[in-house]
Amino acid sequence: MKRSRRVVLTLMGSAAVSAISARLAVARPVMCGPGYEAVPGPDGFPNCRAVTHGFGGSLHHISGHGHGHAHAGG
Amino acid sequence: MQRISCPERDDWRTTAEACGFDFHTIDGERYWDERAYYAFTLEEIEEKIEAPTGEIDAMCLELVGRAVGDERYLKRLKIPEAFWPLIRESWRRDDASLYGRLDLGFDGQGTAKLLEYNADTPTSMFEAAVFQWTWLEQAIERAIIPNAADQYNSIHERLIEAWKKLGQGRHLHLAGATDNQEDAGTLAYLQDTATQAGLATTLIDIEEIGWRDGSGFVDLGYSDIALAFKLYPWEWMFQEQFGANLLMAPTRWIEPPWKAVLSNKGILPLLWEMFPNHPNLLPAYFEDDPGAQELGTSFVRKPLYSREGANVSLISEGVAFAQAHGPYGGEGFVRQALASLRPFDGQHPVLGSWLVDHTPCGLSIREDEGPITGNNSRFIPHAIL
């Protein structure tokens, strides 16, 4: 017998967690250390944040066949 | 094995969207398709699919063990030398794998043949684990399929158990292309199962992974990424800006770096070399191997790296009769014997045999009018009758 189960979902179908992306213009130059970049903080003053966009570049080279945006799975 | 036409549930779209399956229709074309289902006997499932899946996985692990100890294998797979230590170290640590999907050619006659192994970033997991199970239950209730119908599917519960083993009290980050509807759906489902396993989780876009010198990979809140599930292939990460950081970071990845050996169609000729004439393998050679002449003028040509059938060509007597275009092939090609499989009502099914924690546990089927399974090939449910 390969059927004897209940499948329960807790997160899907409701409000899902979404990735937060903050891309705002830097108001004035700020010196951040190695591995950091300056980004605007919530108070309007620049914060130093870890460098991002080190992964994901290949998505922009691959066209999304029928899916709109590129699909990394297979 | 049969393909049986059947009525659709009149509310299946509403049912799909209610559980987060938003990508059931893609660009106006059906992806989920319940106008038919594939039916198998229990014997076919257990002896022709489940058991060979375990055997093929074991053969693949033996291949990895050999490859990490012999650079000739890594060279033939065109894995960049800079990442050989990463791969070797993850194998030495026995870094855990969560899942994988073997794509098998099977038509109810003979033995199932390995077409390829989606070892790193398999998708269609939600459809396989959840939605086709919902279909089974409702189709039985509505007398669409026989009351005694069953399904080869314990993926959901095995995922939860696997997360419990993998978590070890760590916070799990899940990363991928969150603006791709299908990948976002897969990530959401895996996040759901990890949460049910008791793991604290954070979903992050792959581009939002940060690097902090002296610490390693971090998320947008500067928290260290200790354990990360990625729906993003190793071969892309290796060539990207943060690729060099991989060796310095303490992050444990799912799937682990050693899976990069298997998520490569170069394993097809290597497996054939290690296990010649195995009943579940097709003859295969690297394209530049003189042994490829053994296949004659009829074969399938596949890039070492590709996904969803891109850049695959089917050649018969020297003429390509089916071809999928795409951006892959820069690392070279393999040639695999043409599997002689009968169509079902004009459709060509490919069986996706799932493993979770190296345990065979479920089946998904994609079908297409053409012989190459691509991004737009439909997902068809199955039942055991």
Short mmCIF file of C-alpha atoms in Angstrom, two decimals:
data_model
loop_
_atom_site.label_atom_id
_atom_site.label_comp_id
_atom_site.label_asym_id
_atom_site.label_seq_id
_atom_site.Cartn_x
_atom_site.Cartn_y
_atom_site.Cartn_z
CA MET A 1 0.00 0.00 0.00
CA LYS A 2 1.59 3.22 -1.07
CA ARG A 3 -1.31 5.49 -0.10
CA SER A 4 -2.01 6.20 3.53
CA ARG A 5 -1.26 9.79 4.30
CA ARG A 6 -2.33 13.36 4.74
CA VAL A 7 -0.54 16.21 3.08
CA VAL A 8 -0.70 19.41 5.09
CA LEU A 9 0.60 22.79 4.04
CA THR A 10 1.17 25.56 6.54
CA LEU A 11 2.70 28.45 4.61
CA MET A 12 1.54 28.01 1.03
CA GLY A 13 -1.77 29.52 -0.06
CA SER A 14 -1.42 32.27 2.53
CA ALA A 15 0.74 35.37 2.53
CA ALA A 16 4.17 34.10 1.74
CA VAL A 17 7.46 35.50 2.87
CA SER A 18 8.90 37.71 0.16
CA ALA A 19 12.48 38.70 -0.42
CA ILE A 20 13.22 42.22 0.64
CA SER A 21 15.11 44.33 -1.82
CA ALA A 22 16.35 47.79 -0.96
CA ARG A 23 17.79 49.71 -3.87
CA LEU A 24 17.78 53.40 -3.20
CA ALA A 25 20.16 56.08 -4.33
CA VAL A 26 23.06 56.83 -1.98
CA ALA A 27 22.64 60.42 -0.67
CA ARG A 28 26.35 61.09 -0.11
CA PRO A 29 29.50 59.06 -0.38
CA VAL A 30 30.32 56.93 2.65
CA MET A 31 33.45 54.93 3.20
CA CYS A 32 32.62 51.33 4.02
CA GLY A 33 35.19 48.69 4.63
CA PRO A 34 36.06 45.78 2.41
CA GLY A 35 33.05 43.59 1.74
CA TYR A 36 30.57 46.41 2.38
CA GLU A 37 28.72 48.86 0.21
CA ALA A 38 26.92 52.05 1.22
CA VAL A 39 23.13 51.99 1.01
CA PRO A 40 20.56 54.42 2.39
CA GLY A 41 19.35 53.58 5.85
CA PRO A 42 15.84 53.98 7.22
CA ASP A 43 16.80 57.28 8.83
CA GLY A 44 18.03 58.71 5.54
CA PHE A 45 21.68 58.35 6.46
CA PRO A 46 23.82 55.81 4.65
CA ASN A 47 24.41 52.39 6.12
CA CYS A 48 27.15 50.00 5.24
CA ARG A 49 25.75 46.71 4.02
CA ALA A 50 27.44 43.52 2.95
CA VAL A 51 28.16 43.32 -0.76
CA THR A 52 25.42 41.55 -2.68
CA HIS A 53 24.73 40.45 -6.28
CA GLY A 54 27.64 38.06 -6.19
CA PHE A 55 25.29 35.27 -7.27
CA GLY A 56 22.48 35.41 -9.77
CA GLY A 57 24.25 36.87 -12.77
CA SER A 58 23.66 33.80 -14.91
CA LEU A 59 19.91 34.35 -14.71
CA HIS A 60 20.29 37.47 -16.77
CA HIS A 61 22.05 35.56 -19.54
CA ILE A 62 19.50 32.79 -19.76
CA SER A 63 16.18 33.60 -21.45
CA GLY A 64 13.06 32.34 -19.73
CA HIS A 65 11.54 29.86 -22.18
CA GLY A 66 7.84 30.37 -21.68
CA HIS A 67 8.26 31.32 -18.05
CA GLY A 68 9.02 35.00 -18.45
CA HIS A 69 11.94 35.27 -16.07
CA ALA A 70 14.75 32.74 -16.17
CA HIS A 71 14.19 29.42 -14.42
CA ALA A 72 17.09 27.96 -12.47
CA GLY A 73 15.53 24.59 -11.82
CA GLY A 74 15.28 21.62 -14.13
CA MET B 1 1.50 1.10 -18.07
CA GLN B 2 -1.43 2.90 -19.67
CA ARG B 3 -2.46 6.44 -20.46
CA ILE B 4 -6.10 6.84 -19.54
CA SER B 5 -8.18 9.84 -20.57
CA CYS B 6 -10.45 11.13 -17.84
CA PRO B 7 -12.64 14.12 -16.99
CA GLU B 8 -11.06 17.09 -15.24
CA ARG B 9 -12.25 18.30 -11.89
CA ASP B 10 -14.26 21.41 -12.77
CA ASP B 11 -12.69 23.36 -9.90
CA TRP B 12 -9.08 22.25 -10.27
CA ARG B 13 -7.78 25.73 -11.01
CA THR B 14 -9.38 27.16 -7.88
CA THR B 15 -8.04 24.23 -5.87
CA ALA B 16 -4.56 24.81 -7.27
CA GLU B 17 -4.50 28.50 -6.49
CA ALA B 18 -5.86 27.96 -3.01
CA CYS B 19 -2.75 25.96 -2.13
CA GLY B 20 -0.30 28.28 -3.82
CA PHE B 21 0.07 26.41 -7.12
CA ASP B 22 -0.06 29.61 -9.19
CA PHE B 23 1.95 28.26 -12.10
CA HIS B 24 -0.53 25.59 -13.18
CA THR B 25 -0.88 27.48 -16.45
CA ILE B 26 2.15 29.18 -17.96
CA ASP B 27 1.90 31.88 -20.62
CA GLY B 28 -1.64 30.71 -21.35
CA GLU B 29 -0.58 27.10 -21.92
CA ARG B 30 -1.47 24.20 -19.69
CA TYR B 31 1.33 22.99 -17.43
CA TRP B 32 -0.79 20.91 -15.03
CA ASP B 33 -2.98 18.65 -17.15
CA GLU B 34 -5.49 16.23 -15.66
CA ARG B 35 -7.31 15.36 -18.84
CA ALA B 36 -5.49 12.05 -18.56
CA TYR B 37 -3.43 10.07 -16.11
CA TYR B 38 -0.83 7.35 -16.39
CA ALA B 39 -1.72 4.08 -14.71
CA PHE B 40 0.76 1.51 -13.49
CA THR B 41 0.56 -1.82 -11.75
CA LEU B 42 2.12 -2.06 -8.30
CA GLU B 43 4.63 -4.51 -9.72
CA GLU B 44 5.70 -2.00 -12.36
CA ILE B 45 6.18 0.69 -9.75
CA GLU B 46 8.09 -1.45 -7.29
CA GLU B 47 10.19 -3.52 -9.67
CA LYS B 48 10.59 -1.33 -12.72
CA ILE B 49 10.85 2.13 -11.17
CA GLU B 50 11.39 2.16 -7.41
CA ALA B 51 14.04 -0.54 -7.15
CA PRO B 52 16.07 0.62 -10.18
CA THR B 53 15.97 4.18 -8.82
CA GLY B 54 17.71 3.05 -5.66
CA GLU B 55 20.20 1.07 -7.66
CA ILE B 56 21.00 3.96 -10.00
CA ASP B 57 21.46 6.29 -7.03
CA ALA B 58 23.91 3.83 -5.49
CA MET B 59 25.82 3.66 -8.77
CA CYS B 60 25.93 7.45 -8.88
CA LEU B 61 27.35 7.64 -5.37
CA GLU B 62 30.01 5.15 -6.36
CA LEU B 63 30.82 7.39 -9.31
CA VAL B 64 31.18 10.43 -7.04
CA GLY B 65 33.50 8.50 -4.76
CA ARG B 66 35.65 7.63 -7.72
CA ALA B 67 35.53 11.14 -9.23
CA VAL B 68 36.66 13.00 -6.12
CA GLY B 69 39.72 10.81 -5.96
CA ASP B 70 40.66 10.95 -9.62
CA GLU B 71 41.02 14.31 -11.34
CA ARG B 72 40.57 12.72 -14.75
CA TYR B 73 36.88 12.38 -13.95
CA LEU B 74 36.58 16.01 -12.83
CA LYS B 75 38.36 17.13 -15.98
CA ARG B 76 36.07 15.11 -18.20
CA LEU B 77 33.08 16.69 -16.44
CA LYS B 78 34.57 20.12 -17.12
CA ILE B 79 34.28 21.14 -13.48
CA PRO B 80 36.61 24.10 -12.89
CA GLU B 81 39.74 23.01 -11.04
CA ALA B 82 39.38 25.81 -8.51
CA PHE B 83 36.34 24.05 -7.06
CA TRP B 84 37.72 20.53 -6.84
CA PRO B 85 38.74 21.08 -3.17
CA LEU B 86 35.23 22.34 -2.35
CA ILE B 87 33.71 19.23 -3.90
CA ARG B 88 36.21 16.85 -2.32
CA GLU B 89 35.80 18.38 1.12
CA SER B 90 31.99 18.23 1.00
CA TRP B 91 32.23 14.53 0.03
CA ARG B 92 34.76 13.84 2.76
CA ARG B 93 32.44 15.44 5.33
CA ASP B 94 29.56 13.40 3.93
CA ASP B 95 27.50 16.57 3.51
CA ALA B 96 23.88 15.56 3.34
CA SER B 97 21.73 15.64 0.23
CA LEU B 98 18.05 16.46 0.44
CA TYR B 99 16.70 15.22 -2.87
CA GLY B 100 17.11 14.47 -6.55
CA ARG B 101 15.06 13.37 -9.54
CA LEU B 102 16.05 10.72 -12.07
CA ASP B 103 14.48 11.13 -15.47
CA LEU B 104 13.67 7.68 -16.81
CA GLY B 105 12.46 6.41 -20.14
CA PHE B 106 9.90 3.65 -19.59
CA ASP B 107 6.86 2.55 -21.54
CA GLY B 108 5.76 -0.49 -19.60
CA GLN B 109 7.92 -2.82 -21.68
CA GLY B 110 11.47 -3.79 -20.85
CA THR B 111 13.44 -1.90 -18.24
CA ALA B 112 13.49 1.78 -17.31
CA LYS B 113 16.45 3.62 -18.79
CA LEU B 114 18.26 6.55 -17.19
CA LEU B 115 17.91 9.57 -19.47
CA GLU B 116 19.54 12.00 -17.03
CA TYR B 117 19.82 12.87 -13.36
CA ASN B 118 18.54 16.19 -12.03
CA ALA B 119 20.72 15.95 -8.97
CA ASP B 120 21.16 19.61 -8.03
CA THR B 121 18.05 21.70 -8.81
CA PRO B 122 15.14 19.41 -9.66
CA THR B 123 11.78 21.12 -9.90
CA SER B 124 8.13 20.00 -10.24
CA MET B 125 8.41 18.96 -6.62
CA PHE B 126 5.24 20.64 -5.38
CA GLU B 127 3.18 19.18 -8.20
CA ALA B 128 4.63 15.74 -7.54
CA ALA B 129 4.40 15.77 -3.76
CA VAL B 130 1.19 17.67 -3.14
CA PHE B 131 -1.01 18.52 -6.08
CA GLN B 132 -1.08 15.15 -7.76
CA TRP B 133 -1.90 13.64 -4.35
CA THR B 134 -4.80 16.08 -3.98
CA TRP B 135 -5.89 15.04 -7.48
CA LEU B 136 -5.82 11.37 -6.48
CA GLU B 137 -7.94 11.90 -3.37
CA GLN B 138 -10.49 14.10 -5.12
CA ALA B 139 -10.57 11.98 -8.26
CA ILE B 140 -11.45 8.95 -6.14
CA GLU B 141 -14.14 10.91 -4.26
CA ARG B 142 -15.66 12.04 -7.55
CA ALA B 143 -15.42 8.58 -9.16
CA ILE B 144 -13.06 9.88 -11.84
CA ILE B 145 -10.67 7.05 -11.05
CA PRO B 146 -11.28 3.70 -9.33
CA ASN B 147 -11.83 3.71 -5.60
CA ALA B 148 -8.90 1.37 -5.02
CA ALA B 149 -6.43 3.57 -6.89
CA ASP B 150 -3.14 4.34 -5.16
CA GLN B 151 -0.15 6.52 -6.01
CA TYR B 152 3.62 6.12 -5.69
CA ASN B 153 4.09 9.17 -3.52
CA SER B 154 5.56 9.59 -0.06
CA ILE B 155 7.58 12.66 -1.01
CA HIS B 156 5.94 15.13 1.37
CA GLU B 157 6.43 13.22 4.58
CA ARG B 158 9.94 12.17 3.63
CA LEU B 159 10.90 15.77 2.98
CA ILE B 160 9.79 16.74 6.46
CA GLU B 161 11.77 13.87 7.98
CA ALA B 162 14.80 14.77 5.91
CA TRP B 163 14.68 18.39 7.04
CA LYS B 164 14.63 17.23 10.66
CA LYS B 165 17.87 15.34 10.04
CA LEU B 166 19.46 18.14 8.01
CA GLY B 167 18.47 21.02 10.26
CA GLN B 168 20.41 20.09 13.39
CA GLY B 169 19.16 23.22 15.11
CA ARG B 170 20.44 25.56 12.43
CA HIS B 171 18.51 28.35 10.77
CA LEU B 172 17.75 27.49 7.15
CA HIS B 173 18.00 30.01 4.37
CA LEU B 174 16.35 29.19 1.05
CA ALA B 175 17.65 31.03 -1.98
CA GLY B 176 16.72 31.15 -5.63
CA ALA B 177 15.16 33.17 -8.42
CA THR B 178 12.22 34.46 -6.44
CA ASP B 179 10.89 36.47 -9.38
CA ASN B 180 10.40 33.29 -11.44
CA GLN B 181 6.93 31.99 -10.63
CA GLU B 182 7.81 28.30 -10.86
CA ASP B 183 11.01 28.56 -8.85
CA ALA B 184 9.27 30.72 -6.26
CA GLY B 185 6.61 28.05 -5.91
CA THR B 186 9.16 25.32 -5.42
CA LEU B 187 11.01 27.40 -2.84
CA ALA B 188 7.79 28.16 -0.99
CA TYR B 189 6.93 24.49 -0.81
CA LEU B 190 10.34 23.49 0.47
CA GLN B 191 10.17 26.31 3.00
CA ASP B 192 6.79 24.97 4.12
CA THR B 193 8.15 21.45 4.67
CA ALA B 194 11.23 22.77 6.49
CA THR B 195 8.99 24.83 8.75
CA GLN B 196 6.87 21.79 9.48
CA ALA B 197 10.09 20.01 10.44
CA GLY B 198 10.68 22.67 13.08
CA LEU B 199 13.33 24.71 11.28
CA ALA B 200 13.39 28.49 11.43
CA THR B 201 13.61 29.69 7.84
CA THR B 202 14.37 32.77 5.76
CA LEU B 203 13.60 33.08 2.06
CA ILE B 204 16.02 35.23 0.10
CA ASP B 205 16.60 35.96 -3.55
CA ILE B 206 19.85 34.51 -4.83
CA GLU B 207 21.05 38.01 -5.74
CA GLU B 208 20.47 39.23 -2.21
CA ILE B 209 23.00 36.87 -0.66
CA GLY B 210 25.68 39.09 0.73
CA TRP B 211 29.33 38.64 1.62
CA ARG B 212 30.96 40.06 4.69
CA ASP B 213 34.72 39.77 4.99
CA GLY B 214 35.73 37.81 8.05
CA SER B 215 32.29 36.31 8.39
CA GLY B 216 31.04 34.75 5.17
CA PHE B 217 27.72 34.77 3.40
CA VAL B 218 25.03 36.84 5.07
CA ASP B 219 21.43 37.71 4.45
CA LEU B 220 19.85 41.15 4.18
CA GLY B 221 19.71 41.42 7.95
CA TYR B 222 23.43 40.62 8.21
CA SER B 223 22.71 37.24 9.75
CA ASP B 224 25.19 34.53 8.88
CA ILE B 225 23.98 31.97 6.37
CA ALA B 226 24.98 28.73 8.06
CA LEU B 227 22.69 26.34 6.18
CA ALA B 228 21.38 27.25 2.75
CA PHE B 229 19.07 25.49 0.36
CA LYS B 230 19.65 26.84 -3.12
CA LEU B 231 17.46 26.42 -6.15
CA TYR B 232 20.36 27.60 -8.26
CA PRO B 233 22.88 25.39 -10.01
CA TRP B 234 26.45 24.88 -8.92
CA GLU B 235 27.81 25.40 -12.41
CA TRP B 236 26.40 28.94 -12.40
CA MET B 237 27.69 29.74 -8.92
CA PHE B 238 31.18 28.55 -9.83
CA GLN B 239 31.49 31.15 -12.56
CA GLU B 240 29.94 34.10 -10.72
CA GLN B 241 31.55 36.81 -8.64
CA PHE B 242 30.98 35.07 -5.30
CA GLY B 243 32.17 31.75 -6.65
CA ALA B 244 35.64 32.24 -5.23
CA ASN B 245 34.11 32.98 -1.83
CA LEU B 246 32.57 29.52 -1.67
CA LEU B 247 35.81 27.98 -0.52
CA MET B 248 36.18 30.46 2.30
CA ALA B 249 32.63 30.35 3.63
CA PRO B 250 31.46 28.01 6.40
CA THR B 251 28.00 27.76 4.80
CA ARG B 252 26.64 24.25 4.31
CA TRP B 253 24.72 24.05 1.06
CA ILE B 254 21.80 21.91 -0.03
CA GLU B 255 22.39 20.39 -2.43
CA PRO B 256 26.04 19.98 -1.34
CA PRO B 257 29.00 20.73 -3.64
CA TRP B 258 29.65 17.03 -4.35
CA LYS B 259 26.30 16.94 -6.16
CA ALA B 260 27.97 19.09 -8.84
CA VAL B 261 29.54 15.84 -10.07
CA LEU B 262 26.12 14.31 -10.71
CA SER B 263 24.26 17.31 -12.10
CA ASN B 264 26.20 16.92 -15.31
CA LYS B 265 25.24 14.79 -18.30
CA GLY B 266 28.84 13.65 -18.41
CA ILE B 267 27.81 11.08 -15.81
CA LEU B 268 25.97 9.19 -18.55
CA PRO B 269 29.12 8.01 -20.34
CA LEU B 270 30.96 7.63 -17.05
CA LEU B 271 28.24 5.36 -15.65
CA TRP B 272 28.23 3.37 -18.88
CA GLU B 273 31.98 3.01 -18.55
CA MET B 274 31.73 1.84 -14.93
CA PHE B 275 28.66 -0.35 -15.38
CA PRO B 276 28.61 -1.43 -19.04
CA ASN B 277 25.43 -3.12 -20.22
CA HIS B 278 23.60 -2.38 -16.98
CA PRO B 279 19.87 -2.93 -17.72
CA ASN B 280 18.90 0.58 -16.58
CA LEU B 281 21.56 2.44 -18.56
CA LEU B 282 21.76 3.41 -22.19
CA PRO B 283 25.09 3.31 -24.03
CA ALA B 284 26.67 6.76 -23.81
CA TYR B 285 29.96 8.41 -24.74
CA PHE B 286 31.55 11.81 -24.63
CA GLU B 287 31.24 13.31 -28.08
CA ASP B 288 35.02 13.47 -28.53
CA ASP B 289 35.46 9.83 -27.50
CA PRO B 290 36.20 7.56 -30.48
CA GLY B 291 33.95 5.05 -28.76
CA ALA B 292 31.00 7.26 -29.70
CA GLN B 293 31.19 5.59 -33.10
CA GLU B 294 29.62 2.57 -31.39
CA LEU B 295 26.31 4.45 -31.47
CA GLY B 296 26.41 4.77 -35.22
CA THR B 297 24.47 7.54 -36.86
CA SER B 298 21.47 7.47 -34.54
CA PHE B 299 21.77 8.93 -31.04
CA VAL B 300 20.71 11.72 -28.71
CA ARG B 301 23.13 14.62 -28.38
CA LYS B 302 23.05 16.41 -25.04
CA PRO B 303 25.16 19.25 -23.62
CA LEU B 304 27.07 18.51 -20.43
CA TYR B 305 25.12 21.31 -18.78
CA SER B 306 21.58 22.20 -19.72
CA ARG B 307 18.10 22.15 -18.27
CA GLU B 308 14.57 21.50 -19.49
CA GLY B 309 15.79 19.82 -22.67
CA ALA B 310 17.59 22.87 -24.01
CA ASN B 311 20.15 22.18 -26.77
CA VAL B 312 19.22 18.49 -26.93
CA SER B 313 19.09 16.96 -30.42
CA LEU B 314 17.74 13.60 -31.55
CA ILE B 315 19.63 12.25 -34.56
CA SER B 316 18.44 9.39 -36.71
CA GLU B 317 20.73 8.09 -39.46
CA GLY B 318 22.67 11.30 -39.35
CA VAL B 319 19.66 13.60 -39.56
CA ALA B 320 18.39 15.65 -36.62
CA PHE B 321 14.66 14.96 -36.41
CA ALA B 322 14.09 16.84 -33.16
CA GLN B 323 16.07 19.72 -31.77
CA ALA B 324 15.67 22.12 -28.87
CA HIS B 325 17.47 25.41 -28.99
CA GLY B 326 19.07 27.18 -26.08
CA PRO B 327 22.18 28.79 -24.62
CA TYR B 328 24.02 25.63 -23.50
CA GLY B 329 26.79 23.50 -24.96
CA GLY B 330 29.90 25.53 -24.34
CA GLU B 331 31.41 22.78 -22.20
CA GLY B 332 30.82 20.08 -24.75
CA PHE B 333 28.35 17.27 -25.45
CA VAL B 334 27.66 13.64 -24.79
CA ARG B 335 25.94 11.15 -27.05
CA GLN B 336 23.46 8.66 -25.70
CA ALA B 337 21.72 5.83 -27.51
CA LEU B 338 18.19 6.54 -28.66
CA ALA B 339 15.74 4.82 -26.33
CA SER B 340 13.08 3.13 -28.40
CA LEU B 341 9.94 4.09 -26.47
CA ARG B 342 6.38 3.84 -27.68
CA PRO B 343 4.20 6.96 -27.53
CA PHE B 344 0.91 6.99 -25.64
CA ASP B 345 -1.92 8.61 -27.60
CA GLY B 346 0.67 10.60 -29.50
CA GLN B 347 2.37 11.79 -26.29
CA HIS B 348 5.92 11.12 -25.14
CA PRO B 349 6.11 10.72 -21.35
CA VAL B 350 9.24 10.98 -19.25
CA LEU B 351 9.12 9.54 -15.75
CA GLY B 352 10.63 11.64 -12.96
CA SER B 353 11.61 9.28 -10.16
CA TRP B 354 12.18 11.15 -6.91
CA LEU B 355 14.64 10.41 -4.15
CA VAL B 356 14.58 12.12 -0.77
CA ASP B 357 17.52 11.40 1.50
CA HIS B 358 18.56 8.74 -1.03
CA THR B 359 15.24 6.93 -0.63
CA PRO B 360 13.12 6.41 -3.76
CA CYS B 361 9.73 7.81 -2.82
CA GLY B 362 7.67 9.19 -5.67
CA LEU B 363 6.93 9.65 -9.31
CA SER B 364 6.15 12.62 -11.52
CA ILE B 365 5.43 12.45 -15.23
CA ARG B 366 5.92 15.10 -17.89
CA GLU B 367 4.64 14.54 -21.38
CA ASP B 368 5.00 16.30 -24.69
CA GLU B 369 3.87 15.85 -28.27
CA GLY B 370 7.54 15.87 -29.21
CA PRO B 371 10.31 13.55 -28.00
CA ILE B 372 12.19 16.24 -26.05
CA THR B 373 10.82 17.23 -22.63
CA GLY B 374 11.03 20.98 -22.35
CA ASN B 375 9.91 23.80 -20.11
CA ASN B 376 6.41 23.73 -21.56
CA SER B 377 5.91 19.98 -21.30
CA ARG B 378 2.84 19.16 -19.26
CA PHE B 379 2.67 17.51 -15.84
CA ILE B 380 0.30 14.53 -15.87
CA PRO B 381 -0.73 12.75 -12.64
CA HIS B 382 -0.43 9.00 -12.16
CA ALA B 383 -2.17 6.26 -10.25
CA ILE B 384 -1.49 2.67 -9.33
CA LEU B 385 -4.36 0.42 -10.40
#
